[in-house]
Amino acid sequence: MSPRQIISNIPQSYEAALKAGDLFFFPSTVIKLVDSDIEFEIRVCPALQKKPTLPSLHFDTVGLPVESDRGAPDIKGRTLDPFSPPYNPNLYVGDLKDEESQEEFVILLNKFSVVPHHFLLVTKEFKSQTSPLLPSELVQAYTLISTASRAGKHFFAFYNCGENSGASQPHKHIQFIPLNPEDAKGPPIEHLAGQVNLETPDKPFSLTKLSFANHVFRLSPRLDTYPLDELERVLSSAFMQLLDLVISTIRHDPDYPPGKPSYNVMLTLNHLYLIPRRRETHTLQATGEKLSVNALGFAGMLLVKSHEELEALKDESISKILRGVGLQSVHDLQVEGQ
Ligand code: AMP
């Protein structure tokens, strides 16, 4: 299927899956809150309290069927990877193939949607969610959002990489969330990134107003006109430069947990962001509840399950919470080449 067909099929596939009872929609209300020059969109979603807690995952069981929320265990008592075949036919939207690498992908609807039309780009073969994005994966993600944009539909993509990134499934998947038409350019963080005047384009930069380490690369506004091989070169070079900076930031933290690094990736038409992560959750002081933070939180879109949690979040301040689950910026040292 072409990216254009995928994008055009999402709404009808979503409606059909919802109607069939294979997709669950959790209604929420959006509260805006300004912190660190970002207008955060906090979704309050009480319906999520009824969603069963997902079993914890084993990110290192590469290739094995893993615990999931899809349902019944198989005969050996294991449950199955929801991102491996057979797919739920109502959540399956179509296949995609990368022209350069011949790598295959599947588009699935998110079974638990807080925002309608939230979908996933999943590797056809099992690959680990702890692995960095490959050139073909970056190209597919960018092509999907640029194709959508040409059709007047605005999405941004995100990838939660590693055990402490807020990911809940170990099979490699990039996610796509629709944006309101008035936020066509990107999620709240994009407004801050868009205001930065770059002296040297084509070089990573950092949003220094933010409380947490962040590494950003500005993409050419004409990137969607580039030939495929050139698009792949630009995206993978940007990703590698940002990943080097993530690793450098992590190396400056003497208490970083052992194991593979965790980070969040966000992709809009104008920027690629990488945010190093030290832990997945923040425990709210007032309620004792664990707030799980993934890429969406850093993009400026946090999710809470009650008004009580919202108040607790306001009391502690979003920047403090994000700093706690992220890392301290060492941008100045990095600029000096240390
Ligand atoms: P993450 O939590 O970042 O690993 O993302 C996993 C995504 O997959 C979440 O948006 C889940 O709601 C979604 N999800 C979980 N189980 C399924 C499933 N069986 N089918 C489709 N999407 C799912």
Short mmCIF file of C-alpha atoms and ligand atoms in Angstrom, two decimals:
data_model
loop_
_atom_site.label_atom_id
_atom_site.label_comp_id
_atom_site.label_asym_id
_atom_site.label_seq_id
_atom_site.Cartn_x
_atom_site.Cartn_y
_atom_site.Cartn_z
CA MET A 1 0.00 0.00 0.00
CA SER A 2 1.25 3.54 -0.63
CA PRO A 3 1.69 6.06 2.22
CA ARG A 4 -1.11 8.07 0.58
CA GLN A 5 -3.52 5.13 0.78
CA ILE A 6 -2.52 4.47 4.39
CA ILE A 7 -3.25 8.06 5.39
CA SER A 8 -6.53 8.11 3.51
CA ASN A 9 -7.63 4.76 5.04
CA ILE A 10 -6.95 5.70 8.69
CA PRO A 11 -10.32 7.40 9.45
CA GLN A 12 -12.51 4.62 8.05
CA SER A 13 -10.35 1.87 9.59
CA TYR A 14 -10.56 3.68 12.95
CA GLU A 15 -14.38 3.95 12.79
CA ALA A 16 -14.73 0.29 11.80
CA ALA A 17 -12.41 -0.95 14.58
CA LEU A 18 -14.23 1.17 17.15
CA LYS A 19 -17.60 -0.13 15.99
CA ALA A 20 -16.37 -3.72 16.05
CA GLY A 21 -15.19 -3.30 19.66
CA ASP A 22 -11.54 -4.03 18.75
CA LEU A 23 -10.40 -0.49 19.53
CA PHE A 24 -11.11 1.39 22.74
CA PHE A 25 -11.45 5.16 22.86
CA PHE A 26 -10.84 6.92 26.19
CA PRO A 27 -12.40 10.41 26.20
CA SER A 28 -10.44 13.21 27.86
CA THR A 29 -10.51 16.95 28.46
CA VAL A 30 -7.56 19.18 27.58
CA ILE A 31 -6.25 21.76 30.07
CA LYS A 32 -3.59 24.25 28.94
CA LEU A 33 -0.77 25.12 31.32
CA VAL A 34 2.21 27.37 30.60
CA ASP A 35 5.61 26.26 31.92
CA SER A 36 9.13 27.04 30.56
CA ASP A 37 7.58 29.09 27.72
CA ILE A 38 5.66 26.04 26.50
CA GLU A 39 1.89 25.91 26.53
CA PHE A 40 1.47 22.34 27.77
CA GLU A 41 -1.68 20.42 26.85
CA ILE A 42 -2.58 18.24 29.79
CA ARG A 43 -5.14 15.55 29.01
CA VAL A 44 -7.26 14.53 31.95
CA CYS A 45 -8.59 11.08 31.19
CA PRO A 46 -10.53 9.48 34.10
CA ALA A 47 -11.63 6.59 31.84
CA LEU A 48 -8.03 5.30 31.89
CA GLN A 49 -8.48 4.34 35.55
CA LYS A 50 -10.63 1.46 34.31
CA LYS A 51 -8.00 0.26 31.82
CA PRO A 52 -6.24 -2.80 33.26
CA THR A 53 -2.60 -2.16 34.13
CA LEU A 54 -0.34 -3.75 31.57
CA PRO A 55 1.97 -6.50 32.75
CA SER A 56 5.57 -5.42 32.99
CA LEU A 57 7.68 -6.13 29.97
CA HIS A 58 10.90 -7.86 29.28
CA PHE A 59 12.71 -5.80 26.71
CA ASP A 60 15.45 -8.38 26.43
CA THR A 61 13.27 -11.32 25.32
CA VAL A 62 14.16 -10.56 21.72
CA GLY A 63 12.16 -12.56 19.24
CA LEU A 64 10.17 -14.44 21.86
CA PRO A 65 6.45 -14.07 22.29
CA VAL A 66 6.08 -11.48 25.01
CA GLU A 67 3.46 -10.48 27.50
CA SER A 68 0.94 -8.12 26.02
CA ASP A 69 -2.49 -6.77 26.62
CA ARG A 70 -3.94 -8.50 23.60
CA GLY A 71 -5.56 -11.22 25.58
CA ALA A 72 -5.46 -14.89 26.18
CA PRO A 73 -2.19 -16.66 26.88
CA ASP A 74 -1.11 -19.30 24.36
CA ILE A 75 -0.99 -22.99 25.31
CA LYS A 76 2.36 -22.58 27.05
CA GLY A 77 0.89 -19.86 29.26
CA ARG A 78 2.66 -17.02 27.43
CA THR A 79 0.74 -14.20 25.86
CA LEU A 80 1.48 -13.07 22.34
CA ASP A 81 3.21 -10.07 20.83
CA PRO A 82 0.34 -7.88 19.53
CA PHE A 83 2.64 -6.44 16.86
CA SER A 84 3.42 -9.81 15.23
CA PRO A 85 1.03 -11.69 12.92
CA PRO A 86 -1.72 -12.70 12.97
CA TYR A 87 -2.83 -9.08 13.29
CA ASN A 88 -6.26 -8.16 14.51
CA PRO A 89 -7.87 -7.50 11.09
CA ASN A 90 -9.74 -4.47 12.41
CA LEU A 91 -6.56 -2.84 13.72
CA TYR A 92 -4.54 -3.63 10.59
CA VAL A 93 -4.48 -0.72 8.09
CA GLY A 94 -1.90 -1.89 5.55
CA ASP A 95 1.70 -2.83 4.71
CA LEU A 96 4.55 -0.53 3.65
CA LYS A 97 7.85 -1.44 1.99
CA ASP A 98 10.98 0.72 2.05
CA GLU A 99 12.15 1.13 -1.55
CA GLU A 100 15.86 1.37 -0.73
CA SER A 101 16.23 -1.45 1.82
CA GLN A 102 13.13 -3.54 0.93
CA GLU A 103 12.41 -3.51 4.69
CA GLU A 104 8.74 -4.26 5.44
CA PHE A 105 6.41 -2.54 7.89
CA VAL A 106 2.83 -2.82 9.04
CA ILE A 107 0.49 0.01 10.00
CA LEU A 108 -1.73 -0.80 12.97
CA LEU A 109 -4.23 1.37 14.80
CA ASN A 110 -3.51 1.98 18.47
CA LYS A 111 -5.90 -0.33 20.29
CA PHE A 112 -6.20 2.10 23.23
CA SER A 113 -6.77 5.55 21.78
CA VAL A 114 -6.94 8.73 23.81
CA VAL A 115 -6.67 10.69 20.56
CA PRO A 116 -8.66 9.29 17.60
CA HIS A 117 -6.62 8.08 14.56
CA HIS A 118 -3.47 7.40 16.65
CA PHE A 119 -1.59 4.77 14.63
CA LEU A 120 1.64 2.77 14.73
CA LEU A 121 4.35 1.89 12.21
CA VAL A 122 5.56 -1.56 13.25
CA THR A 123 8.47 -3.57 11.87
CA LYS A 124 7.17 -6.69 10.15
CA GLU A 125 9.94 -8.81 11.62
CA PHE A 126 10.53 -8.58 15.33
CA LYS A 127 13.08 -5.87 16.14
CA SER A 128 13.78 -4.55 19.61
CA GLN A 129 12.34 -1.28 20.90
CA THR A 130 15.75 -0.69 22.52
CA SER A 131 17.41 -0.35 19.08
CA PRO A 132 18.05 3.02 17.40
CA LEU A 133 15.94 4.04 14.42
CA LEU A 134 17.29 2.81 11.09
CA PRO A 135 17.45 4.98 7.95
CA SER A 136 14.47 3.11 6.42
CA GLU A 137 12.39 3.69 9.58
CA LEU A 138 13.18 7.42 9.60
CA VAL A 139 12.26 7.67 5.91
CA GLN A 140 8.94 5.85 6.41
CA ALA A 141 8.04 8.02 9.41
CA TYR A 142 8.91 11.26 7.62
CA THR A 143 7.10 10.15 4.45
CA LEU A 144 3.93 9.36 6.39
CA ILE A 145 3.81 12.78 8.08
CA SER A 146 4.69 14.69 4.90
CA THR A 147 2.13 12.71 2.87
CA ALA A 148 -0.49 13.44 5.53
CA SER A 149 0.39 17.11 5.54
CA ARG A 150 -0.08 17.32 1.76
CA ALA A 151 -3.57 15.85 2.30
CA GLY A 152 -4.30 18.56 4.91
CA LYS A 153 -3.90 16.14 7.83
CA HIS A 154 -1.28 16.93 10.45
CA PHE A 155 0.54 14.30 12.46
CA PHE A 156 3.74 14.11 14.40
CA ALA A 157 5.72 10.94 15.04
CA PHE A 158 7.39 9.68 18.20
CA TYR A 159 9.48 6.73 19.30
CA ASN A 160 10.04 5.67 22.91
CA CYS A 161 13.37 3.86 22.89
CA GLY A 162 14.50 1.70 25.79
CA GLU A 163 13.39 0.49 29.18
CA ASN A 164 13.19 3.93 30.85
CA SER A 165 11.58 5.78 27.94
CA GLY A 166 7.92 5.07 28.74
CA ALA A 167 7.54 2.32 26.13
CA SER A 168 5.21 -0.56 26.96
CA GLN A 169 5.79 -2.91 24.02
CA PRO A 170 9.20 -4.39 23.14
CA HIS A 171 8.46 -4.92 19.40
CA LYS A 172 9.79 -1.91 17.49
CA HIS A 173 7.07 0.66 16.76
CA ILE A 174 6.93 4.36 15.88
CA GLN A 175 3.71 6.15 16.80
CA PHE A 176 1.75 8.87 15.00
CA ILE A 177 -0.61 11.30 16.72
CA PRO A 178 -2.84 13.74 14.87
CA LEU A 179 -2.48 17.43 15.67
CA ASN A 180 -5.28 20.00 15.87
CA PRO A 181 -5.53 21.97 12.59
CA GLU A 182 -4.42 25.14 14.48
CA ASP A 183 -1.25 23.28 15.63
CA ALA A 184 -0.46 22.06 12.13
CA LYS A 185 3.28 22.69 12.60
CA GLY A 186 3.72 20.38 15.54
CA PRO A 187 3.17 19.69 19.24
CA PRO A 188 3.73 22.43 21.89
CA ILE A 189 7.57 22.01 22.00
CA GLU A 190 7.67 22.83 18.28
CA HIS A 191 6.63 26.43 18.99
CA LEU A 192 9.77 26.87 21.09
CA ALA A 193 12.04 25.16 18.55
CA GLY A 194 10.55 27.22 15.72
CA GLN A 195 11.51 30.47 17.48
CA VAL A 196 15.22 29.64 17.57
CA ASN A 197 17.34 31.56 15.08
CA LEU A 198 20.12 29.28 13.97
CA GLU A 199 23.50 30.76 13.15
CA THR A 200 24.66 27.45 11.70
CA PRO A 201 21.92 25.45 10.04
CA ASP A 202 22.52 21.70 9.60
CA LYS A 203 23.93 21.41 13.13
CA PRO A 204 22.19 20.11 16.25
CA PHE A 205 21.07 22.68 18.80
CA SER A 206 19.46 22.70 22.23
CA LEU A 207 16.40 24.47 23.64
CA THR A 208 18.16 26.08 26.59
CA LYS A 209 14.93 27.36 28.19
CA LEU A 210 13.95 23.80 28.98
CA SER A 211 14.77 22.19 32.32
CA PHE A 212 15.90 18.91 30.76
CA ALA A 213 18.61 17.89 28.29
CA ASN A 214 17.31 17.97 24.72
CA HIS A 215 18.97 17.69 21.33
CA VAL A 216 17.28 19.10 18.24
CA PHE A 217 18.01 19.20 14.51
CA ARG A 218 16.21 21.54 12.12
CA LEU A 219 15.09 19.93 8.86
CA SER A 220 14.93 21.75 5.56
CA PRO A 221 11.40 22.98 4.73
CA ARG A 222 11.96 21.45 1.27
CA LEU A 223 12.93 18.02 2.58
CA ASP A 224 9.75 16.48 1.16
CA THR A 225 10.95 17.34 -2.35
CA TYR A 226 14.30 15.53 -1.94
CA PRO A 227 14.93 12.28 -3.83
CA LEU A 228 14.61 9.22 -1.57
CA ASP A 229 18.34 8.52 -1.22
CA GLU A 230 19.00 12.14 -0.25
CA LEU A 231 16.07 12.15 2.23
CA GLU A 232 17.51 9.02 3.82
CA ARG A 233 20.99 10.54 4.03
CA VAL A 234 19.73 13.76 5.68
CA LEU A 235 17.50 12.00 8.21
CA SER A 236 20.02 9.36 9.21
CA SER A 237 22.86 11.86 9.52
CA ALA A 238 20.65 14.10 11.73
CA PHE A 239 19.64 11.11 13.85
CA MET A 240 23.25 9.93 14.31
CA GLN A 241 24.43 13.41 15.31
CA LEU A 242 21.66 13.69 17.90
CA LEU A 243 22.26 10.16 19.18
CA ASP A 244 25.96 10.98 19.70
CA LEU A 245 24.89 13.95 21.81
CA VAL A 246 22.44 11.81 23.80
CA ILE A 247 25.24 9.36 24.60
CA SER A 248 27.55 12.22 25.53
CA THR A 249 24.87 13.69 27.87
CA ILE A 250 24.40 10.27 29.47
CA ARG A 251 28.18 9.87 29.94
CA HIS A 252 28.25 13.12 31.91
CA ASP A 253 25.74 11.64 34.41
CA PRO A 254 27.61 9.54 36.97
CA ASP A 255 24.39 7.90 38.26
CA TYR A 256 22.89 6.85 34.92
CA PRO A 257 21.32 3.38 35.27
CA PRO A 258 23.38 0.55 33.70
CA GLY A 259 22.25 -1.11 30.46
CA LYS A 260 21.19 0.26 27.10
CA PRO A 261 20.45 4.00 26.95
CA SER A 262 16.84 5.18 26.97
CA TYR A 263 15.64 8.20 25.04
CA ASN A 264 12.56 9.65 23.32
CA VAL A 265 12.47 10.65 19.67
CA MET A 266 10.03 13.15 18.15
CA LEU A 267 9.72 13.97 14.48
CA THR A 268 7.83 16.84 12.86
CA LEU A 269 8.20 18.22 9.34
CA ASN A 270 10.61 20.83 10.70
CA HIS A 271 12.55 19.19 13.51
CA LEU A 272 13.95 15.94 14.82
CA TYR A 273 14.31 15.79 18.63
CA LEU A 274 16.11 13.32 20.90
CA ILE A 275 15.62 13.51 24.68
CA PRO A 276 17.78 11.30 26.93
CA ARG A 277 15.87 9.55 29.76
CA ARG A 278 16.95 8.36 33.18
CA ARG A 279 13.66 6.94 34.50
CA GLU A 280 10.21 6.09 33.20
CA THR A 281 7.95 7.36 35.98
CA HIS A 282 7.61 10.22 38.41
CA THR A 283 5.91 9.55 41.73
CA LEU A 284 3.53 12.40 42.50
CA GLN A 285 4.14 13.56 46.07
CA ALA A 286 0.51 14.41 46.84
CA THR A 287 -1.12 11.21 45.58
CA GLY A 288 1.72 8.67 45.56
CA GLU A 289 0.59 7.81 42.01
CA LYS A 290 3.25 6.91 39.45
CA LEU A 291 3.01 9.15 36.41
CA SER A 292 4.46 7.40 33.37
CA VAL A 293 6.12 9.87 30.99
CA ASN A 294 6.93 9.07 27.35
CA ALA A 295 7.83 11.22 24.32
CA LEU A 296 4.42 12.88 24.42
CA GLY A 297 5.21 14.45 27.82
CA PHE A 298 8.37 16.05 26.42
CA ALA A 299 6.48 17.15 23.32
CA GLY A 300 4.21 19.09 25.70
CA MET A 301 1.30 16.66 25.90
CA LEU A 302 1.03 15.03 29.33
CA LEU A 303 -1.64 12.56 30.36
CA VAL A 304 -3.17 12.29 33.85
CA LYS A 305 -5.95 10.03 35.09
CA SER A 306 -7.75 12.45 37.45
CA HIS A 307 -8.18 16.09 38.46
CA GLU A 308 -6.36 15.17 41.69
CA GLU A 309 -3.35 14.10 39.63
CA LEU A 310 -3.61 17.31 37.60
CA GLU A 311 -3.46 19.39 40.78
CA ALA A 312 -0.49 17.35 42.05
CA LEU A 313 1.26 17.95 38.73
CA LYS A 314 0.64 21.71 38.92
CA ASP A 315 1.94 21.82 42.52
CA GLU A 316 5.19 20.10 41.62
CA SER A 317 5.61 21.96 38.29
CA ILE A 318 5.95 20.27 34.95
CA SER A 319 9.55 21.38 34.41
CA LYS A 320 10.64 19.78 37.68
CA ILE A 321 8.88 16.54 36.80
CA LEU A 322 10.38 16.41 33.29
CA ARG A 323 13.84 17.24 34.65
CA GLY A 324 13.45 14.31 37.10
CA VAL A 325 12.63 11.74 34.42
CA GLY A 326 15.06 13.32 31.94
CA LEU A 327 18.68 14.40 32.39
CA GLN A 328 20.51 17.59 33.23
CA SER A 329 21.62 19.50 30.14
CA VAL A 330 25.37 19.63 29.55
CA HIS A 331 24.90 21.64 26.37
CA ASP A 332 27.47 24.29 27.37
CA LEU A 333 30.15 21.64 27.88
CA GLN A 334 29.18 20.01 24.58
CA VAL A 335 29.48 23.32 22.74
CA GLU A 336 32.97 23.70 24.24
CA GLY A 337 33.74 20.23 22.88
CA GLN A 338 33.99 18.39 26.25
P1 AMP B 1 4.45 2.27 23.94
O1 AMP B 1 3.66 2.24 25.22
O2 AMP B 1 5.18 3.56 23.72
O3 AMP B 1 5.34 1.07 23.81
O4 AMP B 1 3.41 2.19 22.78
C1 AMP B 1 2.61 1.04 22.58
C2 AMP B 1 1.35 1.49 21.94
O5 AMP B 1 0.66 0.35 21.46
C3 AMP B 1 0.43 2.21 22.89
O6 AMP B 1 -0.09 3.34 22.22
C4 AMP B 1 -0.64 1.16 23.19
O7 AMP B 1 -1.88 1.76 23.48
C5 AMP B 1 -0.67 0.40 21.90
N1 AMP B 1 -1.10 -0.99 22.03
C6 AMP B 1 -0.97 -1.82 23.08
N2 AMP B 1 -1.47 -3.05 22.78
C7 AMP B 1 -1.91 -2.98 21.51
C8 AMP B 1 -2.54 -3.89 20.62
N3 AMP B 1 -2.83 -5.12 21.00
N4 AMP B 1 -2.84 -3.49 19.37
C9 AMP B 1 -2.56 -2.22 18.97
N5 AMP B 1 -2.00 -1.29 19.78
C10 AMP B 1 -1.68 -1.67 21.02
#
